[in-house]
Short mmCIF file of C-alpha atoms and ligand atoms in Angstrom, two decimals:
data_model
loop_
_atom_site.label_atom_id
_atom_site.label_comp_id
_atom_site.label_asym_id
_atom_site.label_seq_id
_atom_site.Cartn_x
_atom_site.Cartn_y
_atom_site.Cartn_z
CA MET A 18 0.00 0.00 0.00
CA LYS A 19 1.25 3.48 -0.88
CA ARG A 20 2.28 5.48 2.14
CA GLN A 21 0.24 8.59 2.85
CA LEU A 22 1.98 11.88 2.21
CA ASN A 23 1.40 13.76 5.46
CA ILE A 24 2.66 17.33 5.33
CA LEU A 25 2.78 19.74 8.26
CA ALA A 26 2.72 23.33 7.00
CA ILE A 27 3.77 26.50 8.80
CA GLU A 28 3.11 30.14 7.84
CA THR A 29 4.44 33.18 9.74
CA SER A 30 5.19 35.73 7.01
CA CYS A 31 3.27 38.62 8.59
CA ASP A 32 0.94 38.83 11.58
CA GLU A 33 -0.78 35.44 11.38
CA THR A 34 0.73 32.41 13.08
CA ALA A 35 -0.64 29.44 11.19
CA ALA A 36 -0.21 25.68 10.93
CA ALA A 37 -2.03 23.07 8.85
CA VAL A 38 -1.89 19.39 8.01
CA ILE A 39 -2.32 18.22 4.41
CA VAL A 40 -2.75 14.51 3.69
CA ASP A 41 -2.32 13.49 0.05
CA GLY A 42 -3.33 16.98 -1.07
CA VAL A 43 -6.39 17.19 1.19
CA ILE A 44 -6.62 19.74 4.02
CA LYS A 45 -7.09 17.95 7.36
CA SER A 46 -6.62 20.95 9.63
CA ASN A 47 -6.00 24.67 9.29
CA ILE A 48 -5.32 26.65 12.49
CA ILE A 49 -4.67 30.38 12.61
CA ALA A 50 -3.82 32.77 15.44
CA SER A 51 -4.21 36.34 14.25
CA GLN A 52 -2.48 39.30 15.86
CA ALA A 53 -4.68 41.81 14.00
CA ARG A 54 -6.25 43.18 17.18
CA LEU A 55 -2.85 43.87 18.70
CA HIS A 56 -1.58 45.73 15.62
CA SER A 57 -4.79 47.70 15.12
CA ARG A 58 -3.65 49.78 18.09
CA TYR A 59 -0.75 51.02 15.95
CA GLY A 60 -2.72 51.33 12.70
CA GLY A 61 -0.63 48.66 10.96
CA VAL A 62 1.72 45.73 11.53
CA VAL A 63 4.76 46.52 13.69
CA PRO A 64 7.39 43.98 12.51
CA GLU A 65 9.24 43.67 15.83
CA VAL A 66 5.98 43.11 17.71
CA ALA A 67 4.77 40.60 15.10
CA ALA A 68 7.90 38.44 15.39
CA ARG A 69 7.78 38.42 19.17
CA GLU A 70 4.09 37.45 19.15
CA HIS A 71 4.71 34.44 16.89
CA LEU A 72 7.07 32.85 19.41
CA PRO A 73 4.75 31.86 22.28
CA VAL A 74 1.96 30.61 19.98
CA ILE A 75 3.71 28.74 17.22
CA ILE A 76 4.18 25.42 19.05
CA PRO A 77 0.62 25.35 20.51
CA ILE A 78 -0.76 26.16 17.02
CA ILE A 79 1.24 23.28 15.50
CA ASP A 80 -0.01 20.97 18.27
CA ARG A 81 -3.60 21.95 17.55
CA ALA A 82 -3.16 21.38 13.81
CA LEU A 83 -1.79 17.88 14.45
CA LYS A 84 -4.50 17.05 16.97
CA GLN A 85 -7.30 18.17 14.67
CA ALA A 86 -5.82 16.08 11.85
CA ARG A 87 -5.54 13.13 14.29
CA LEU A 88 -1.89 12.61 13.47
CA LYS A 89 1.19 12.26 15.61
CA LEU A 90 4.37 14.14 14.85
CA SER A 91 6.04 10.82 14.05
CA GLN A 92 3.56 10.33 11.17
CA ILE A 93 4.56 13.57 9.42
CA ARG A 94 6.73 12.98 6.34
CA ALA A 95 7.68 16.56 5.45
CA ILE A 96 7.39 20.08 6.80
CA ALA A 97 6.45 22.94 4.47
CA VAL A 98 7.21 26.49 5.50
CA THR A 99 6.90 29.98 4.02
CA GLN A 100 10.36 31.14 2.93
CA GLY A 101 9.17 34.60 1.74
CA PRO A 102 8.20 37.20 0.78
CA GLY A 103 7.25 38.76 4.11
CA LEU A 104 8.67 40.39 7.20
CA MET A 105 12.18 39.07 7.87
CA THR A 106 11.88 38.54 11.61
CA SER A 107 8.42 36.97 11.29
CA LEU A 108 9.57 34.61 8.53
CA MET A 109 12.55 33.55 10.65
CA VAL A 110 10.30 32.25 13.42
CA GLY A 111 8.54 29.87 11.01
CA VAL A 112 11.67 28.85 9.11
CA ASP A 113 13.72 28.18 12.24
CA THR A 114 10.89 26.22 13.85
CA ALA A 115 10.50 24.12 10.70
CA LYS A 116 14.23 23.48 10.45
CA ALA A 117 14.52 22.50 14.11
CA MET A 118 11.57 20.10 13.78
CA GLY A 119 12.92 18.71 10.51
CA ALA A 120 16.30 18.02 12.08
CA ALA A 121 14.79 16.43 15.20
CA LEU A 122 12.43 14.20 13.18
CA ASN A 123 14.92 13.60 10.37
CA ILE A 124 12.40 14.63 7.69
CA PRO A 125 12.71 17.14 4.82
CA VAL A 126 11.78 20.80 5.13
CA ILE A 127 10.26 22.33 1.98
CA PRO A 128 10.56 26.10 1.40
CA VAL A 129 7.43 27.63 -0.15
CA ASN A 130 6.92 30.97 -1.87
CA HIS A 131 4.01 32.73 -0.12
CA LEU A 132 2.68 34.20 -3.39
CA GLU A 133 2.74 30.84 -5.15
CA ALA A 134 0.87 29.46 -2.14
CA HIS A 135 -1.89 32.06 -2.59
CA ILE A 136 -2.44 30.51 -6.05
CA TYR A 137 -2.59 27.02 -4.52
CA ALA A 138 -5.43 28.07 -2.21
CA ASN A 139 -7.52 27.36 -5.33
CA PHE A 140 -6.23 23.79 -5.43
CA ALA A 141 -8.10 22.99 -2.22
CA LYS A 142 -11.11 22.36 -4.45
CA SER A 143 -11.71 18.68 -5.12
CA LYS A 144 -12.57 19.23 -8.81
CA VAL A 145 -9.06 20.63 -9.31
CA LYS A 146 -7.34 17.87 -7.36
CA SER A 147 -9.27 15.13 -9.15
CA GLN A 148 -8.42 16.87 -12.46
CA LYS A 149 -12.10 16.90 -13.38
CA LEU A 150 -11.43 20.53 -14.16
CA LYS A 151 -8.44 21.13 -16.43
CA VAL A 152 -7.07 24.41 -15.25
CA PHE A 153 -3.99 25.14 -17.38
CA PRO A 154 -3.11 27.53 -18.84
CA ALA A 155 -4.48 29.63 -16.00
CA LEU A 156 -4.42 33.36 -15.45
CA ILE A 157 -4.24 34.32 -11.78
CA LEU A 158 -4.90 37.67 -10.13
CA ILE A 159 -3.03 37.77 -6.80
CA VAL A 160 -4.19 40.62 -4.60
CA SER A 161 -2.75 40.83 -1.11
CA GLY A 162 -1.56 43.42 1.38
CA GLY A 163 1.87 43.61 -0.23
CA HIS A 164 1.38 42.44 -3.82
CA THR A 165 -0.81 42.85 -6.88
CA LEU A 166 0.17 40.48 -9.65
CA LEU A 167 -1.24 38.98 -12.81
CA VAL A 168 0.38 35.60 -13.33
CA LEU A 169 0.22 33.25 -16.28
CA MET A 170 0.54 29.63 -15.15
CA LYS A 171 1.11 27.04 -17.88
CA GLY A 172 1.58 24.20 -15.43
CA HIS A 173 2.95 23.47 -11.97
CA GLY A 174 6.16 25.46 -11.56
CA GLN A 175 5.66 27.29 -14.86
CA LEU A 176 4.81 30.77 -13.71
CA LYS A 177 5.24 34.07 -15.48
CA VAL A 178 4.38 37.43 -13.97
CA VAL A 179 2.65 39.39 -16.76
CA GLY A 180 1.52 42.41 -14.74
CA GLU A 181 2.22 43.98 -11.36
CA THR A 182 1.74 47.12 -9.32
CA LEU A 183 4.21 49.93 -9.80
CA ASP A 184 3.60 51.27 -6.29
CA ASP A 185 0.97 50.29 -3.67
CA ALA A 186 -0.73 46.90 -3.66
CA ALA A 187 -4.53 46.60 -3.91
CA GLY A 188 -4.72 45.53 -0.25
CA GLU A 189 -2.62 48.53 0.70
CA ALA A 190 -5.07 50.80 -1.18
CA PHE A 191 -7.88 49.31 0.91
CA ASP A 192 -5.86 49.60 4.14
CA LYS A 193 -4.65 53.16 3.57
CA THR A 194 -8.02 54.60 2.55
CA ALA A 195 -9.65 52.74 5.45
CA LYS A 196 -7.14 54.38 7.78
CA LEU A 197 -8.04 57.81 6.38
CA LEU A 198 -11.68 57.02 7.13
CA GLY A 199 -10.67 56.06 10.68
CA LEU A 200 -11.51 52.38 10.26
CA GLY A 201 -8.44 50.82 11.90
CA TYR A 202 -6.37 47.83 10.77
CA PRO A 203 -6.77 45.68 8.71
CA GLY A 204 -8.78 48.12 6.66
CA GLY A 205 -9.96 45.90 3.81
CA PRO A 206 -12.71 44.00 5.64
CA ALA A 207 -13.87 47.14 7.50
CA LEU A 208 -13.96 49.27 4.36
CA SER A 209 -15.89 46.68 2.38
CA GLU A 210 -18.37 46.30 5.24
CA LEU A 211 -18.99 50.05 5.25
CA ALA A 212 -19.21 50.05 1.44
CA ARG A 213 -22.23 47.71 1.59
CA ARG A 214 -24.33 50.60 2.85
CA GLY A 215 -22.98 53.24 0.46
CA ASN A 216 -23.53 54.43 -3.08
CA SER A 217 -20.61 53.41 -5.30
CA HIS A 218 -21.42 56.15 -7.83
CA ALA A 219 -21.37 58.96 -5.26
CA PHE A 220 -17.76 59.90 -6.02
CA ASN A 221 -15.79 59.35 -9.17
CA PHE A 222 -12.32 58.39 -7.92
CA PRO A 223 -9.48 57.89 -10.41
CA ARG A 224 -9.01 54.46 -12.01
CA PRO A 225 -5.22 54.67 -12.42
CA MET A 226 -3.78 53.10 -15.60
CA ILE A 227 -7.09 51.54 -16.52
CA ASN A 228 -6.55 52.44 -20.17
CA SER A 229 -2.79 51.86 -20.34
CA LYS A 230 -1.64 49.29 -22.89
CA ASN A 231 0.29 47.18 -20.36
CA LEU A 232 -0.97 44.98 -17.52
CA ASN A 233 0.52 46.99 -14.68
CA PHE A 234 -1.31 48.67 -11.82
CA SER A 235 -0.83 51.82 -9.75
CA PHE A 236 -2.84 52.51 -6.61
CA SER A 237 -0.86 55.14 -4.71
CA GLY A 238 -2.76 58.07 -6.29
CA LEU A 239 -6.04 56.77 -4.96
CA LYS A 240 -5.27 57.43 -1.31
CA THR A 241 -4.23 61.00 -2.19
CA ALA A 242 -7.52 61.50 -4.06
CA VAL A 243 -9.41 60.24 -1.01
CA LEU A 244 -7.39 62.48 1.29
CA TYR A 245 -8.29 65.59 -0.79
CA LYS A 246 -11.93 64.57 -0.92
CA LEU A 247 -12.02 64.15 2.85
CA LYS A 248 -10.52 67.61 3.34
CA GLU A 249 -13.04 69.10 0.92
CA LEU A 250 -16.04 67.42 2.57
CA SER A 251 -14.99 67.63 6.21
CA PRO A 252 -16.73 67.07 8.64
CA ILE A 253 -17.64 63.57 7.46
CA ASN A 254 -20.88 62.03 8.66
CA TYR A 255 -21.76 58.34 8.53
CA LYS A 256 -23.65 58.54 5.22
CA LEU A 257 -20.74 60.30 3.54
CA SER A 258 -18.26 57.74 4.82
CA THR A 259 -20.35 54.85 3.44
CA ASN A 260 -20.45 56.59 0.05
CA LEU A 261 -16.70 57.23 0.13
CA ALA A 262 -16.01 53.58 1.04
CA ALA A 263 -18.29 52.26 -1.71
CA SER A 264 -16.78 54.60 -4.32
CA VAL A 265 -13.17 53.72 -3.41
CA GLN A 266 -13.93 50.01 -3.45
CA GLN A 267 -15.59 50.40 -6.85
CA ALA A 268 -12.53 52.20 -8.26
CA ILE A 269 -10.10 49.52 -7.01
CA VAL A 270 -12.24 46.63 -8.26
CA ASP A 271 -12.88 48.32 -11.63
CA VAL A 272 -9.13 48.52 -12.27
CA LEU A 273 -8.48 44.92 -11.14
CA ILE A 274 -11.25 43.59 -13.38
CA ALA A 275 -10.30 45.72 -16.40
CA LYS A 276 -6.67 44.54 -16.27
CA THR A 277 -7.70 40.91 -15.85
CA GLU A 278 -9.99 41.27 -18.86
CA GLN A 279 -7.12 42.77 -20.87
CA ALA A 280 -4.86 39.86 -19.84
CA ILE A 281 -7.52 37.31 -20.85
CA LYS A 282 -7.63 38.81 -24.35
CA GLN A 283 -3.84 38.73 -24.55
CA TYR A 284 -3.16 35.24 -23.16
CA ARG A 285 -6.38 33.26 -23.78
CA PRO A 286 -6.25 31.13 -20.59
CA LYS A 287 -8.52 28.17 -19.88
CA THR A 288 -9.33 29.31 -16.34
CA ILE A 289 -8.95 32.44 -14.27
CA MET A 290 -8.15 32.27 -10.55
CA LEU A 291 -8.10 34.72 -7.69
CA GLY A 292 -5.78 34.67 -4.67
CA GLY A 293 -4.62 36.73 -1.67
CA GLY A 294 -6.43 38.55 1.12
CA VAL A 295 -8.34 40.94 -1.16
CA ALA A 296 -9.88 37.87 -2.84
CA ALA A 297 -12.14 37.84 0.24
CA ASN A 298 -13.77 41.03 -1.04
CA GLU A 299 -17.40 40.40 -1.93
CA LEU A 300 -17.58 42.84 -4.85
CA LEU A 301 -14.34 41.55 -6.39
CA ARG A 302 -15.54 37.94 -6.11
CA LYS A 303 -18.83 38.82 -7.79
CA ARG A 304 -17.23 40.81 -10.62
CA PHE A 305 -14.55 38.14 -11.16
CA LYS A 306 -17.20 35.45 -11.61
CA GLN A 307 -19.11 37.71 -13.99
CA LEU A 308 -15.97 38.36 -16.01
CA ALA A 309 -15.33 34.62 -16.35
CA LYS A 310 -18.90 34.05 -17.48
CA ASN A 311 -18.76 36.85 -20.04
CA SER A 312 -15.44 35.50 -21.33
CA ASN A 313 -16.67 31.90 -21.48
CA LEU A 314 -14.08 30.77 -18.97
CA LYS A 315 -14.15 28.80 -15.75
CA SER A 316 -13.19 30.75 -12.65
CA LEU A 317 -11.76 29.55 -9.36
CA ILE A 318 -12.00 31.61 -6.19
CA PRO A 319 -10.72 30.26 -2.87
CA ASN A 320 -13.14 29.73 0.01
CA LEU A 321 -12.96 32.69 2.38
CA GLN A 322 -10.76 30.99 4.98
CA TYR A 323 -8.10 30.29 2.32
CA CYS A 324 -7.96 33.86 0.92
CA THR A 325 -6.21 35.62 3.78
CA ASP A 326 -2.96 34.19 5.11
CA ASN A 327 -3.14 30.55 6.21
CA ALA A 328 -0.89 27.50 6.31
CA ALA A 329 -3.16 25.16 4.32
CA MET A 330 -2.15 26.93 1.10
CA ILE A 331 1.53 26.50 2.06
CA GLY A 332 1.00 22.76 2.50
CA LEU A 333 -0.89 22.51 -0.81
CA ALA A 334 1.92 24.31 -2.68
CA ALA A 335 4.42 21.84 -1.19
CA TYR A 336 2.19 18.86 -2.03
CA TYR A 337 2.00 19.90 -5.69
CA LYS A 338 5.77 20.44 -5.80
CA ILE A 339 6.18 16.80 -4.86
CA SER A 340 3.28 15.33 -6.83
CA SER A 341 4.26 17.18 -10.02
CA HIS A 342 7.79 15.77 -9.60
CA ARG A 343 9.48 19.12 -9.24
CA LEU A 344 10.84 17.97 -5.92
CA ARG A 345 11.62 14.57 -4.51
CA ILE A 346 10.60 14.23 -0.94
CA THR A 347 14.07 12.97 -0.11
CA ASP A 348 15.70 16.12 -1.49
CA TYR A 349 17.03 18.38 1.15
CA ARG A 350 17.91 21.92 0.20
CA SER A 351 19.45 24.32 2.60
CA PHE A 352 17.62 27.65 2.60
CA THR A 353 17.04 30.78 4.64
CA ALA A 354 14.13 33.20 5.00
CA GLU A 355 13.94 35.61 2.03
CA PRO A 356 11.88 38.76 2.72
CA ASN A 357 12.00 39.79 -0.96
CA LEU A 358 11.54 36.38 -2.55
CA GLU A 359 10.10 36.80 -6.05
CA LEU A 360 7.59 34.70 -7.89
CA LYS A 361 9.12 32.73 -10.75
O1 KG4 B 413 -2.89 37.78 1.75
P1 KG4 B 413 -3.07 38.59 2.99
O2 KG4 B 413 -3.81 37.96 4.15
O3 KG4 B 413 -1.69 39.03 3.55
C1 KG4 B 413 -0.62 39.36 2.70
O4 KG4 B 413 0.01 38.44 2.15
O5 KG4 B 413 -0.44 40.59 2.52
O6 KG4 B 413 -3.78 39.94 2.55
C2 KG4 B 413 -4.09 40.93 3.49
C3 KG4 B 413 -4.78 42.06 2.77
C4 KG4 B 413 -4.97 43.30 3.64
O7 KG4 B 413 -4.56 44.43 2.90
C5 KG4 B 413 -6.47 43.32 3.92
O8 KG4 B 413 -7.00 44.60 4.14
C6 KG4 B 413 -7.00 42.71 2.64
O9 KG4 B 413 -6.10 41.66 2.35
N1 KG4 B 413 -8.37 42.19 2.80
C7 KG4 B 413 -9.44 42.69 2.15
C8 KG4 B 413 -10.57 41.96 2.60
N2 KG4 B 413 -10.14 41.02 3.49
C9 KG4 B 413 -8.79 41.18 3.59
N3 KG4 B 413 -9.55 43.70 1.27
C10 KG4 B 413 -10.77 43.98 0.80
N4 KG4 B 413 -11.88 43.35 1.18
C11 KG4 B 413 -11.84 42.33 2.07
N5 KG4 B 413 -12.95 41.70 2.43
ZN1 ZN B 414 -0.64 36.65 1.93
#
């Protein structure tokens, strides 16, 4: 009988301490401890604080992930861990924990690119795993707090970045405008909640680079536009703030959808996928599905718990590295945390 491939995955790239267990490509547990409340006091993630907060929780989180998966440490065959990109000191906690466990258990430690893992959140779906749905070539829009990328994926390990942001990421645009509206951190969920009650046509915010010929993005001008609008309209009442939130959200999503549509025309993918924290945004999810339908394409969007940072996606990325024969489980590569690791 073939031995089960039990992978323990660890993610600590920012302010979430997460562990998961993946058995033969199926998620058995996915545990997350978020520090968001702690950082909201400062209006954003404080790297030094984030790293220190990972330390006391990482082992209990790993224990819980194993327990929920009903596996013992001795049954784990490999450990997957986020190598980067992310905050250096936060990444180090995960990487050093993984290496120490790997050495003690004498099992391999697999470094995973966090951005590639956001793509693999889509591979949690059984129709993808069973290959009932042929996904390649796929076009993926990755929208997180630090990155906005359009990626063409011809197969496992065959990734090409075809568009990216020239300044702020989409998540950053949400976070920074939310901060201007006094919504705290992380701003994306709070801003989109407020937007539900507002009129998205109330203000016509800029849609930067929406008509440019390339597939790049630029979001830094948006926060300046919001800042000027706030000064002009001050004092801001609740109704105004809902309209501002809805209009900003509409501008961000319009640009993301327009660029994805442009990329579809250019690259003719079979499927389009969404990934990263902003993929949790209700309007973006709706418009992305509509775009796929209008383009006669299948779309994949991760379940909400796999959009924002989690370890299940790290384990899935590692599983597909092994199952697509890009890595033999017996291979051991020495590696260190890479805060600026690129997607390639
Ligand atoms: O992928 P992620 O959890 O962390 C990074 O890798 O950066 O993404 C976090 C980002 C934050 O900017 C957060 O505000 C945004 O995702 N976000 C959202 C929503 N939920 C999270 N943005 C818009 N709408 C949401 N519902
Ligand atoms: Zn992320």
